[in-house]
PDB file of C-alpha atoms and ligand atoms in Angstrom:
ATOM      1  CA  MET A   1       0.000   0.000   0.000  1.00 61.00           C
ATOM      2  CA  ILE A   2       1.231   3.502  -0.819  1.00 64.00           C
ATOM      3  CA  CYS A   3       0.324   6.420   1.446  1.00 65.00           C
ATOM      4  CA  ARG A   4       1.010   9.986   0.288  1.00 67.00           C
ATOM      5  CA  CYS A   5       1.383  12.425   3.212  1.00 66.00           C
ATOM      6  CA  GLY A   6       2.192  15.925   1.934  1.00 75.00           C
ATOM      7  CA  GLN A   7       5.572  15.678   0.117  1.00 82.00           C
ATOM      8  CA  SER A   8       6.405  12.201   1.415  1.00 87.00           C
ATOM      9  CA  GLN A   9       5.365   8.765   0.315  1.00 89.00           C
ATOM     10  CA  ILE A  10       5.357   5.735   2.591  1.00 88.00           C
ATOM     11  CA  THR A  11       5.256   2.237   1.140  1.00 92.00           C
ATOM     12  CA  ALA A  12       4.177  -0.658   3.372  1.00 94.00           C
ATOM     13  CA  LYS A  13       3.299  -4.313   2.887  1.00 95.00           C
ATOM     14  CA  HIS A  14       0.569  -4.102   5.489  1.00 95.00           C
ATOM     15  CA  VAL A  15      -1.313  -1.257   7.171  1.00 95.00           C
ATOM     16  CA  ILE A  16      -3.104  -1.702  10.504  1.00 96.00           C
ATOM     17  CA  PHE A  17      -5.798   0.788  11.428  1.00 95.00           C
ATOM     18  CA  ALA A  18      -5.627   0.981  15.246  1.00 95.00           C
ATOM     19  CA  THR A  19      -7.134   4.440  15.579  1.00 93.00           C
ATOM     20  CA  GLY A  20     -10.052   3.631  17.897  1.00 91.00           C
ATOM     21  CA  TYR A  21     -13.462   5.135  17.113  1.00 89.00           C
ATOM     22  CA  GLU A  22     -11.803   7.435  14.536  1.00 88.00           C
ATOM     23  CA  THR A  23     -11.565   4.389  12.253  1.00 90.00           C
ATOM     24  CA  GLN A  24     -15.277   4.847  11.543  1.00 85.00           C
ATOM     25  CA  GLN A  25     -14.347   7.804   9.325  1.00 82.00           C
ATOM     26  CA  TYR A  26     -12.046   5.745   7.103  1.00 80.00           C
ATOM     27  CA  LYS A  27     -14.431   3.140   5.770  1.00 77.00           C
ATOM     28  CA  ARG A  28     -17.827   3.228   4.169  1.00 74.00           C
ATOM     29  CA  GLU A  29     -19.485   0.613   6.381  1.00 74.00           C
ATOM     30  CA  ARG A  30     -19.047   1.975   9.865  1.00 75.00           C
ATOM     31  CA  GLY A  31     -20.748  -0.889  11.632  1.00 80.00           C
ATOM     32  CA  ALA A  32     -20.799   0.644  15.105  1.00 87.00           C
ATOM     33  CA  GLU A  33     -23.023   3.151  16.821  1.00 88.00           C
ATOM     34  CA  LEU A  34     -21.421   6.076  18.640  1.00 90.00           C
ATOM     35  CA  THR A  35     -23.005   7.550  21.765  1.00 92.00           C
ATOM     36  CA  SER A  36     -21.822   9.959  24.442  1.00 94.00           C
ATOM     37  CA  SER A  37     -21.006   8.783  27.946  1.00 95.00           C
ATOM     38  CA  TYR A  38     -20.237  10.787  31.093  1.00 96.00           C
ATOM     39  CA  VAL A  39     -18.142  10.292  34.202  1.00 97.00           C
ATOM     40  CA  ILE A  40     -17.185  12.092  37.418  1.00 98.00           C
ATOM     41  CA  VAL A  41     -14.508  11.454  40.031  1.00 98.00           C
ATOM     42  CA  THR A  42     -15.296  12.781  43.522  1.00 97.00           C
ATOM     43  CA  GLU A  43     -12.956  14.196  46.127  1.00 97.00           C
ATOM     44  CA  PRO A  44     -11.520  11.502  48.427  1.00 96.00           C
ATOM     45  CA  LEU A  45     -13.832  10.260  51.194  1.00 93.00           C
ATOM     46  CA  LYS A  46     -12.506   9.640  54.699  1.00 87.00           C
ATOM     47  CA  ASP A  47     -14.746   6.633  55.172  1.00 86.00           C
ATOM     48  CA  LEU A  48     -16.193   4.208  52.614  1.00 86.00           C
ATOM     49  CA  GLN A  49     -17.574   1.765  55.216  1.00 84.00           C
ATOM     50  CA  ASP A  50     -21.158   2.209  53.922  1.00 84.00           C
ATOM     51  CA  TRP A  51     -20.139   0.527  50.664  1.00 90.00           C
ATOM     52  CA  TYR A  52     -19.992  -3.266  51.108  1.00 91.00           C
ATOM     53  CA  GLU A  53     -16.509  -4.465  50.064  1.00 93.00           C
ATOM     54  CA  GLN A  54     -16.397  -1.434  47.742  1.00 93.00           C
ATOM     55  CA  CYS A  55     -17.578  -3.775  45.013  1.00 95.00           C
ATOM     56  CA  LEU A  56     -18.090  -2.554  41.436  1.00 95.00           C
ATOM     57  CA  ILE A  57     -21.733  -1.523  40.854  1.00 95.00           C
ATOM     58  CA  TRP A  58     -23.076  -1.597  37.287  1.00 92.00           C
ATOM     59  CA  GLU A  59     -26.772  -1.250  36.517  1.00 91.00           C
ATOM     60  CA  THR A  60     -28.456  -3.005  33.637  1.00 89.00           C
ATOM     61  CA  ALA A  61     -31.016  -0.143  33.360  1.00 92.00           C
ATOM     62  CA  ARG A  62     -30.961   2.154  30.290  1.00 89.00           C
ATOM     63  CA  PRO A  63     -29.530   4.718  30.615  1.00 91.00           C
ATOM     64  CA  TYR A  64     -27.271   3.014  33.169  1.00 93.00           C
ATOM     65  CA  HIS A  65     -25.009   4.106  36.030  1.00 96.00           C
ATOM     66  CA  TYR A  66     -21.810   2.487  37.212  1.00 96.00           C
ATOM     67  CA  LEU A  67     -19.859   3.160  40.410  1.00 97.00           C
ATOM     68  CA  ARG A  68     -16.435   2.117  41.632  1.00 97.00           C
ATOM     69  CA  THR A  69     -13.786   3.385  44.031  1.00 96.00           C
ATOM     70  CA  THR A  70     -10.163   4.414  43.566  1.00 96.00           C
ATOM     71  CA  ARG A  71      -7.197   3.488  45.767  1.00 94.00           C
ATOM     72  CA  ASP A  72      -7.167   6.977  47.267  1.00 94.00           C
ATOM     73  CA  GLY A  73     -10.796   6.702  48.380  1.00 94.00           C
ATOM     74  CA  ARG A  74     -12.598   8.573  45.604  1.00 97.00           C
ATOM     75  CA  ILE A  75     -15.798   7.458  43.867  1.00 97.00           C
ATOM     76  CA  ILE A  76     -15.898   7.141  40.078  1.00 98.00           C
ATOM     77  CA  ALA A  77     -19.502   7.415  38.862  1.00 98.00           C
ATOM     78  CA  GLY A  78     -20.353   7.155  35.195  1.00 97.00           C
ATOM     79  CA  GLY A  79     -22.915   6.285  32.554  1.00 96.00           C
ATOM     80  CA  LEU A  80     -26.043   8.231  31.493  1.00 95.00           C
ATOM     81  CA  ASP A  81     -25.179   7.450  27.863  1.00 93.00           C
ATOM     82  CA  GLU A  82     -27.227   9.217  25.203  1.00 93.00           C
ATOM     83  CA  PRO A  83     -27.246   9.520  21.387  1.00 90.00           C
ATOM     84  CA  LEU A  84     -24.495  11.579  19.787  1.00 85.00           C
ATOM     85  CA  PRO A  85     -26.266  14.200  17.656  1.00 72.00           C
ATOM     86  CA  GLY A  86     -24.314  14.927  14.475  1.00 73.00           C
ATOM     87  CA  GLY A  87     -21.574  12.514  15.558  1.00 71.00           C
ATOM     88  CA  ARG A  88     -19.995  15.048  17.942  1.00 79.00           C
ATOM     89  CA  LEU A  89     -19.972  15.614  21.687  1.00 83.00           C
ATOM     90  CA  VAL A  90     -22.060  18.650  22.655  1.00 85.00           C
ATOM     91  CA  GLU A  91     -19.758  21.198  24.291  1.00 83.00           C
ATOM     92  CA  GLY A  92     -20.649  21.768  27.959  1.00 88.00           C
ATOM     93  CA  ARG A  93     -23.208  18.932  28.060  1.00 89.00           C
ATOM     94  CA  TYR A  94     -21.027  17.116  30.592  1.00 90.00           C
ATOM     95  CA  LEU A  95     -21.744  19.884  33.150  1.00 92.00           C
ATOM     96  CA  ALA A  96     -25.442  18.968  33.418  1.00 94.00           C
ATOM     97  CA  LYS A  97     -24.651  15.255  33.289  1.00 96.00           C
ATOM     98  CA  SER A  98     -22.001  15.494  36.019  1.00 97.00           C
ATOM     99  CA  LYS A  99     -24.583  17.137  38.292  1.00 97.00           C
ATOM    100  CA  GLN A 100     -26.956  14.210  37.659  1.00 97.00           C
ATOM    101  CA  LEU A 101     -24.160  11.741  38.389  1.00 97.00           C
ATOM    102  CA  LEU A 102     -23.297  13.532  41.640  1.00 97.00           C
ATOM    103  CA  ASP A 103     -26.995  13.513  42.661  1.00 97.00           C
ATOM    104  CA  TYR A 104     -26.973   9.759  42.064  1.00 96.00           C
ATOM    105  CA  VAL A 105     -23.905   9.333  44.320  1.00 96.00           C
ATOM    106  CA  HIS A 106     -25.655  11.351  47.042  1.00 96.00           C
ATOM    107  CA  GLN A 107     -28.778   9.214  46.649  1.00 94.00           C
ATOM    108  CA  MET A 108     -26.736   6.010  46.965  1.00 92.00           C
ATOM    109  CA  PHE A 109     -24.712   7.312  49.931  1.00 91.00           C
ATOM    110  CA  PRO A 110     -27.016   9.676  51.850  1.00 90.00           C
ATOM    111  CA  ARG A 111     -24.377  10.293  54.534  1.00 89.00           C
ATOM    112  CA  SER A 112     -22.090  11.873  51.895  1.00 89.00           C
ATOM    113  CA  THR A 113     -24.308  14.662  50.586  1.00 90.00           C
ATOM    114  CA  ALA A 114     -21.508  17.238  51.051  1.00 93.00           C
ATOM    115  CA  LEU A 115     -19.298  15.262  48.653  1.00 95.00           C
ATOM    116  CA  GLN A 116     -18.306  17.179  45.492  1.00 97.00           C
ATOM    117  CA  ALA A 117     -17.019  16.066  42.072  1.00 97.00           C
ATOM    118  CA  GLU A 118     -13.376  17.026  41.528  1.00 98.00           C
ATOM    119  CA  TYR A 119     -13.194  15.904  37.867  1.00 98.00           C
ATOM    120  CA  SER A 120     -15.813  15.402  35.175  1.00 97.00           C
ATOM    121  CA  TRP A 121     -15.767  14.402  31.505  1.00 95.00           C
ATOM    122  CA  GLY A 122     -17.921  13.598  28.512  1.00 95.00           C
ATOM    123  CA  ALA A 123     -16.604  10.979  26.079  1.00 92.00           C
ATOM    124  CA  VAL A 124     -17.575   9.267  22.862  1.00 91.00           C
ATOM    125  CA  PHE A 125     -18.438   5.607  23.363  1.00 92.00           C
ATOM    126  CA  GLY A 126     -18.941   3.067  20.571  1.00 92.00           C
ATOM    127  CA  HIS A 127     -20.781  -0.231  20.483  1.00 90.00           C
ATOM    128  CA  THR A 128     -21.874  -2.812  17.923  1.00 92.00           C
ATOM    129  CA  HIS A 129     -25.290  -4.498  17.774  1.00 90.00           C
ATOM    130  CA  ASP A 130     -23.840  -7.875  18.754  1.00 91.00           C
ATOM    131  CA  GLY A 131     -21.289  -6.631  21.298  1.00 91.00           C
ATOM    132  CA  LEU A 132     -18.366  -7.993  19.275  1.00 94.00           C
ATOM    133  CA  PRO A 133     -15.408  -6.056  17.888  1.00 95.00           C
ATOM    134  CA  TYR A 134     -14.510  -5.672  14.205  1.00 95.00           C
ATOM    135  CA  ILE A 135     -11.162  -7.343  13.531  1.00 96.00           C
ATOM    136  CA  GLY A 136      -9.519  -8.223  10.239  1.00 96.00           C
ATOM    137  CA  THR A 137      -9.526  -7.257   6.585  1.00 94.00           C
ATOM    138  CA  HIS A 138     -12.127  -5.645   4.350  1.00 92.00           C
ATOM    139  CA  PRO A 139     -12.429  -6.437   0.612  1.00 91.00           C
ATOM    140  CA  ASP A 140     -12.417  -2.713  -0.308  1.00 91.00           C
ATOM    141  CA  TYR A 141      -9.055  -2.101   1.423  1.00 92.00           C
ATOM    142  CA  PRO A 142      -6.393  -4.566   0.224  1.00 92.00           C
ATOM    143  CA  HIS A 143      -3.410  -5.198   2.546  1.00 94.00           C
ATOM    144  CA  CYS A 144      -5.153  -3.361   5.381  1.00 95.00           C
ATOM    145  CA  TYR A 145      -6.179  -4.736   8.779  1.00 96.00           C
ATOM    146  CA  PHE A 146      -8.718  -3.119  11.046  1.00 95.00           C
ATOM    147  CA  LEU A 147      -8.523  -3.300  14.827  1.00 96.00           C
ATOM    148  CA  GLU A 148     -11.775  -1.970  16.261  1.00 94.00           C
ATOM    149  CA  GLY A 149     -12.594  -2.759  19.875  1.00 93.00           C
ATOM    150  CA  TYR A 150     -16.049  -1.548  20.857  1.00 92.00           C
ATOM    151  CA  GLY A 151     -18.330  -1.796  23.871  1.00 89.00           C
ATOM    152  CA  GLY A 152     -17.676  -2.089  27.573  1.00 86.00           C
ATOM    153  CA  ASN A 153     -15.004  -4.753  26.998  1.00 90.00           C
ATOM    154  CA  GLY A 154     -13.270  -2.802  24.235  1.00 93.00           C
ATOM    155  CA  THR A 155      -9.800  -2.895  25.813  1.00 95.00           C
ATOM    156  CA  ALA A 156      -9.926  -6.714  26.012  1.00 96.00           C
ATOM    157  CA  CYS A 157     -11.211  -6.872  22.403  1.00 95.00           C
ATOM    158  CA  SER A 158      -8.403  -4.622  21.198  1.00 95.00           C
ATOM    159  CA  THR A 159      -5.798  -6.827  22.900  1.00 96.00           C
ATOM    160  CA  ILE A 160      -7.291  -9.951  21.274  1.00 96.00           C
ATOM    161  CA  ALA A 161      -7.309  -8.102  17.944  1.00 97.00           C
ATOM    162  CA  ALA A 162      -3.629  -7.162  18.296  1.00 97.00           C
ATOM    163  CA  GLU A 163      -2.720 -10.833  18.894  1.00 97.00           C
ATOM    164  CA  MET A 164      -4.841 -12.068  15.988  1.00 98.00           C
ATOM    165  CA  ILE A 165      -3.505  -9.554  13.472  1.00 98.00           C
ATOM    166  CA  THR A 166       0.100 -10.189  14.569  1.00 97.00           C
ATOM    167  CA  ASP A 167      -0.462 -13.946  14.113  1.00 98.00           C
ATOM    168  CA  ILE A 168      -1.983 -13.561  10.659  1.00 97.00           C
ATOM    169  CA  ILE A 169       0.754 -11.257   9.384  1.00 96.00           C
ATOM    170  CA  SER A 170       3.336 -13.737  10.772  1.00 97.00           C
ATOM    171  CA  GLY A 171       1.671 -16.606   8.872  1.00 97.00           C
ATOM    172  CA  VAL A 172      -0.157 -18.252  11.795  1.00 98.00           C
ATOM    173  CA  GLU A 173      -3.707 -19.357  10.879  1.00 97.00           C
ATOM    174  CA  ARG A 174      -6.467 -17.793  12.971  1.00 97.00           C
ATOM    175  CA  PRO A 175      -9.807 -19.123  11.659  1.00 96.00           C
ATOM    176  CA  ASP A 176     -11.479 -17.679  14.802  1.00 95.00           C
ATOM    177  CA  ILE A 177     -11.076 -14.178  13.312  1.00 96.00           C
ATOM    178  CA  GLN A 178     -14.202 -14.913  11.213  1.00 95.00           C
ATOM    179  CA  MET A 179     -16.333 -14.250  14.310  1.00 95.00           C
ATOM    180  CA  PHE A 180     -15.280 -10.624  14.136  1.00 95.00           C
ATOM    181  CA  SER A 181     -15.621 -10.157  10.371  1.00 95.00           C
ATOM    182  CA  LEU A 182     -15.980  -6.584   9.105  1.00 93.00           C
ATOM    183  CA  THR A 183     -18.470  -7.767   6.497  1.00 90.00           C
ATOM    184  CA  ARG A 184     -20.927  -9.370   8.926  1.00 88.00           C
ATOM    185  CA  SER A 185     -24.253  -7.546   8.975  1.00 78.00           C
ATOM    186  CA  PRO A 186     -24.069  -4.338  11.012  1.00 68.00           C
ATOM    187  CA  HIS A 187     -27.765  -4.700  11.826  1.00 73.00           C
ATOM    188  CA  PRO A 188     -29.390  -7.010  14.380  1.00 70.00           C
ATOM    189  CA  PRO A 189     -31.242  -9.993  12.848  1.00 70.00           C
ATOM    190  CA  PRO A 190     -35.020  -9.381  12.417  1.00 74.00           C
ATOM    191  CA  LYS A 191     -37.189 -10.485  15.341  1.00 73.00           C
ATOM    192  CA  HIS A 192     -39.582 -13.388  14.544  1.00 71.00           C
ATOM    193  CA  HIS A 193     -42.877 -13.546  16.438  1.00 65.00           C
TER     194      HIS A 193
HETATM  195  C1  FAD B   1     -16.075   6.408  29.028  1.00 75.96           C
HETATM  196  C2  FAD B   1     -15.559   5.096  28.499  1.00 75.96           C
HETATM  197  C3  FAD B   1     -15.478   4.014  29.355  1.00 75.96           C
HETATM  198  C4  FAD B   1     -14.977   2.800  28.897  1.00 75.96           C
HETATM  199  N1  FAD B   1     -14.886   1.757  29.785  1.00 75.96           N
HETATM  200  C5  FAD B   1     -14.324   0.607  29.396  1.00 75.96           C
HETATM  201  C6  FAD B   1     -14.116  -0.444  30.343  1.00 75.96           C
HETATM  202  O1  FAD B   1     -14.435  -0.327  31.522  1.00 75.96           O
HETATM  203  N2  FAD B   1     -13.548  -1.595  29.886  1.00 75.96           N
HETATM  204  C7  FAD B   1     -13.166  -1.745  28.583  1.00 75.96           C
HETATM  205  O2  FAD B   1     -12.638  -2.819  28.228  1.00 75.96           O
HETATM  206  N3  FAD B   1     -13.350  -0.768  27.664  1.00 75.96           N
HETATM  207  C8  FAD B   1     -13.913   0.403  28.043  1.00 75.96           C
HETATM  208  N4  FAD B   1     -14.096   1.409  27.130  1.00 75.96           N
HETATM  209  C9  FAD B   1     -13.785   1.151  25.704  1.00 75.96           C
HETATM  210  C10 FAD B   1     -12.306   1.223  25.452  1.00 75.96           C
HETATM  211  O3  FAD B   1     -11.767   2.443  25.949  1.00 75.96           O
HETATM  212  C11 FAD B   1     -12.055   1.146  23.935  1.00 75.96           C
HETATM  213  O4  FAD B   1     -12.787   0.094  23.370  1.00 75.96           O
HETATM  214  C12 FAD B   1     -10.574   0.906  23.695  1.00 75.96           C
HETATM  215  O5  FAD B   1      -9.824   1.991  24.211  1.00 75.96           O
HETATM  216  C13 FAD B   1     -10.304   0.740  22.222  1.00 75.96           C
HETATM  217  O6  FAD B   1      -8.900   0.566  22.094  1.00 75.96           O
HETATM  218  P1  FAD B   1      -8.176   0.901  20.746  1.00 75.96           P
HETATM  219  O7  FAD B   1      -6.711   0.641  20.974  1.00 75.96           O
HETATM  220  O8  FAD B   1      -8.853   0.166  19.633  1.00 75.96           O
HETATM  221  O9  FAD B   1      -8.434   2.452  20.504  1.00 75.96           O
HETATM  222  P2  FAD B   1      -8.039   3.718  21.392  1.00 75.96           P
HETATM  223  O10 FAD B   1      -7.726   3.346  22.805  1.00 75.96           O
HETATM  224  O11 FAD B   1      -9.112   4.733  21.147  1.00 75.96           O
HETATM  225  O12 FAD B   1      -6.670   4.193  20.719  1.00 75.96           O
HETATM  226  C14 FAD B   1      -6.646   4.741  19.426  1.00 75.96           C
HETATM  227  C15 FAD B   1      -5.533   5.771  19.382  1.00 75.96           C
HETATM  228  O13 FAD B   1      -5.347   6.202  18.028  1.00 75.96           O
HETATM  229  C16 FAD B   1      -5.158   7.607  18.031  1.00 75.96           C
HETATM  230  N5  FAD B   1      -5.527   8.128  16.708  1.00 75.96           N
HETATM  231  C17 FAD B   1      -6.766   8.311  16.169  1.00 75.96           C
HETATM  232  N6  FAD B   1      -6.708   8.785  14.913  1.00 75.96           N
HETATM  233  C18 FAD B   1      -5.390   8.906  14.622  1.00 75.96           C
HETATM  234  C19 FAD B   1      -4.680   9.336  13.480  1.00 75.96           C
HETATM  235  N7  FAD B   1      -5.297   9.745  12.370  1.00 75.96           N
HETATM  236  N8  FAD B   1      -3.326   9.328  13.528  1.00 75.96           N
HETATM  237  C20 FAD B   1      -2.687   8.918  14.647  1.00 75.96           C
HETATM  238  N9  FAD B   1      -3.308   8.484  15.768  1.00 75.96           N
HETATM  239  C21 FAD B   1      -4.638   8.480  15.753  1.00 75.96           C
HETATM  240  C22 FAD B   1      -6.038   8.114  19.156  1.00 75.96           C
HETATM  241  O14 FAD B   1      -5.586   9.360  19.614  1.00 75.96           O
HETATM  242  C23 FAD B   1      -5.834   7.011  20.217  1.00 75.96           C
HETATM  243  O15 FAD B   1      -4.730   7.277  21.040  1.00 75.96           O
HETATM  244  C24 FAD B   1     -14.573   2.658  27.543  1.00 75.96           C
HETATM  245  C25 FAD B   1     -14.636   3.751  26.679  1.00 75.96           C
HETATM  246  C26 FAD B   1     -15.130   4.957  27.149  1.00 75.96           C
HETATM  247  C27 FAD B   1     -15.194   6.135  26.214  1.00 75.96           C
END
């Protein structure tokens, strides 16, 4: 493959797209849905005794919340995902969402109503209809490999993808890569009643 960047030209036998959600811009069939997700990190708490074993909490409700603690005694609270209008994060939207997340923390831990958020963010989050990543080649892009980890296990998917693509380029057969084919239908199968 030949890539022309300004005055320079790079020639490569293989190209691996490992550019996260940005990869959606480079190919016609995007395959994943992008949403926005929000998160806050509170100031450290002196006492987290109210929280049994400080276990990870993750709701299955939609929109969902998740809660976990940090080693220095802070609470990370996130979720409240919503559609991404126009494919971009809305500037300042995280301010309203971080207030909702803090209210949720106060509701869960009524003895900590003075607790404030020290950090807050909005982020783009991507997921596929079947929860699987897209890993491998695409017929429209010869000699290219795509590494697209999506969903709440995206970091694990990206690690698996890195191993698979390395194997294939090194000549090791990986028939299991078919599960993650870029040409599988991006839509859920129709529901039969
Ligand atoms: C709020 C939030 C919470 C999440 N929670 C979890 C979780 O708990 N567990 C989990 O497993 N996953 C989670 N994920 C998903 C996970 O972060 C992603 O699936 C994972 O990071 C994807 O890894 P990647 O290496 O494919 O891409 P990325 O980690 O996105 O890395 C891609 C890199 O490419 C760079 N890049 C993009 N375009 C270009 C370009 N043109 N040139 C050069 N560089 C470029 C980017 O800057 C970036 O550094 C979460 C995601 C979000 C947003």
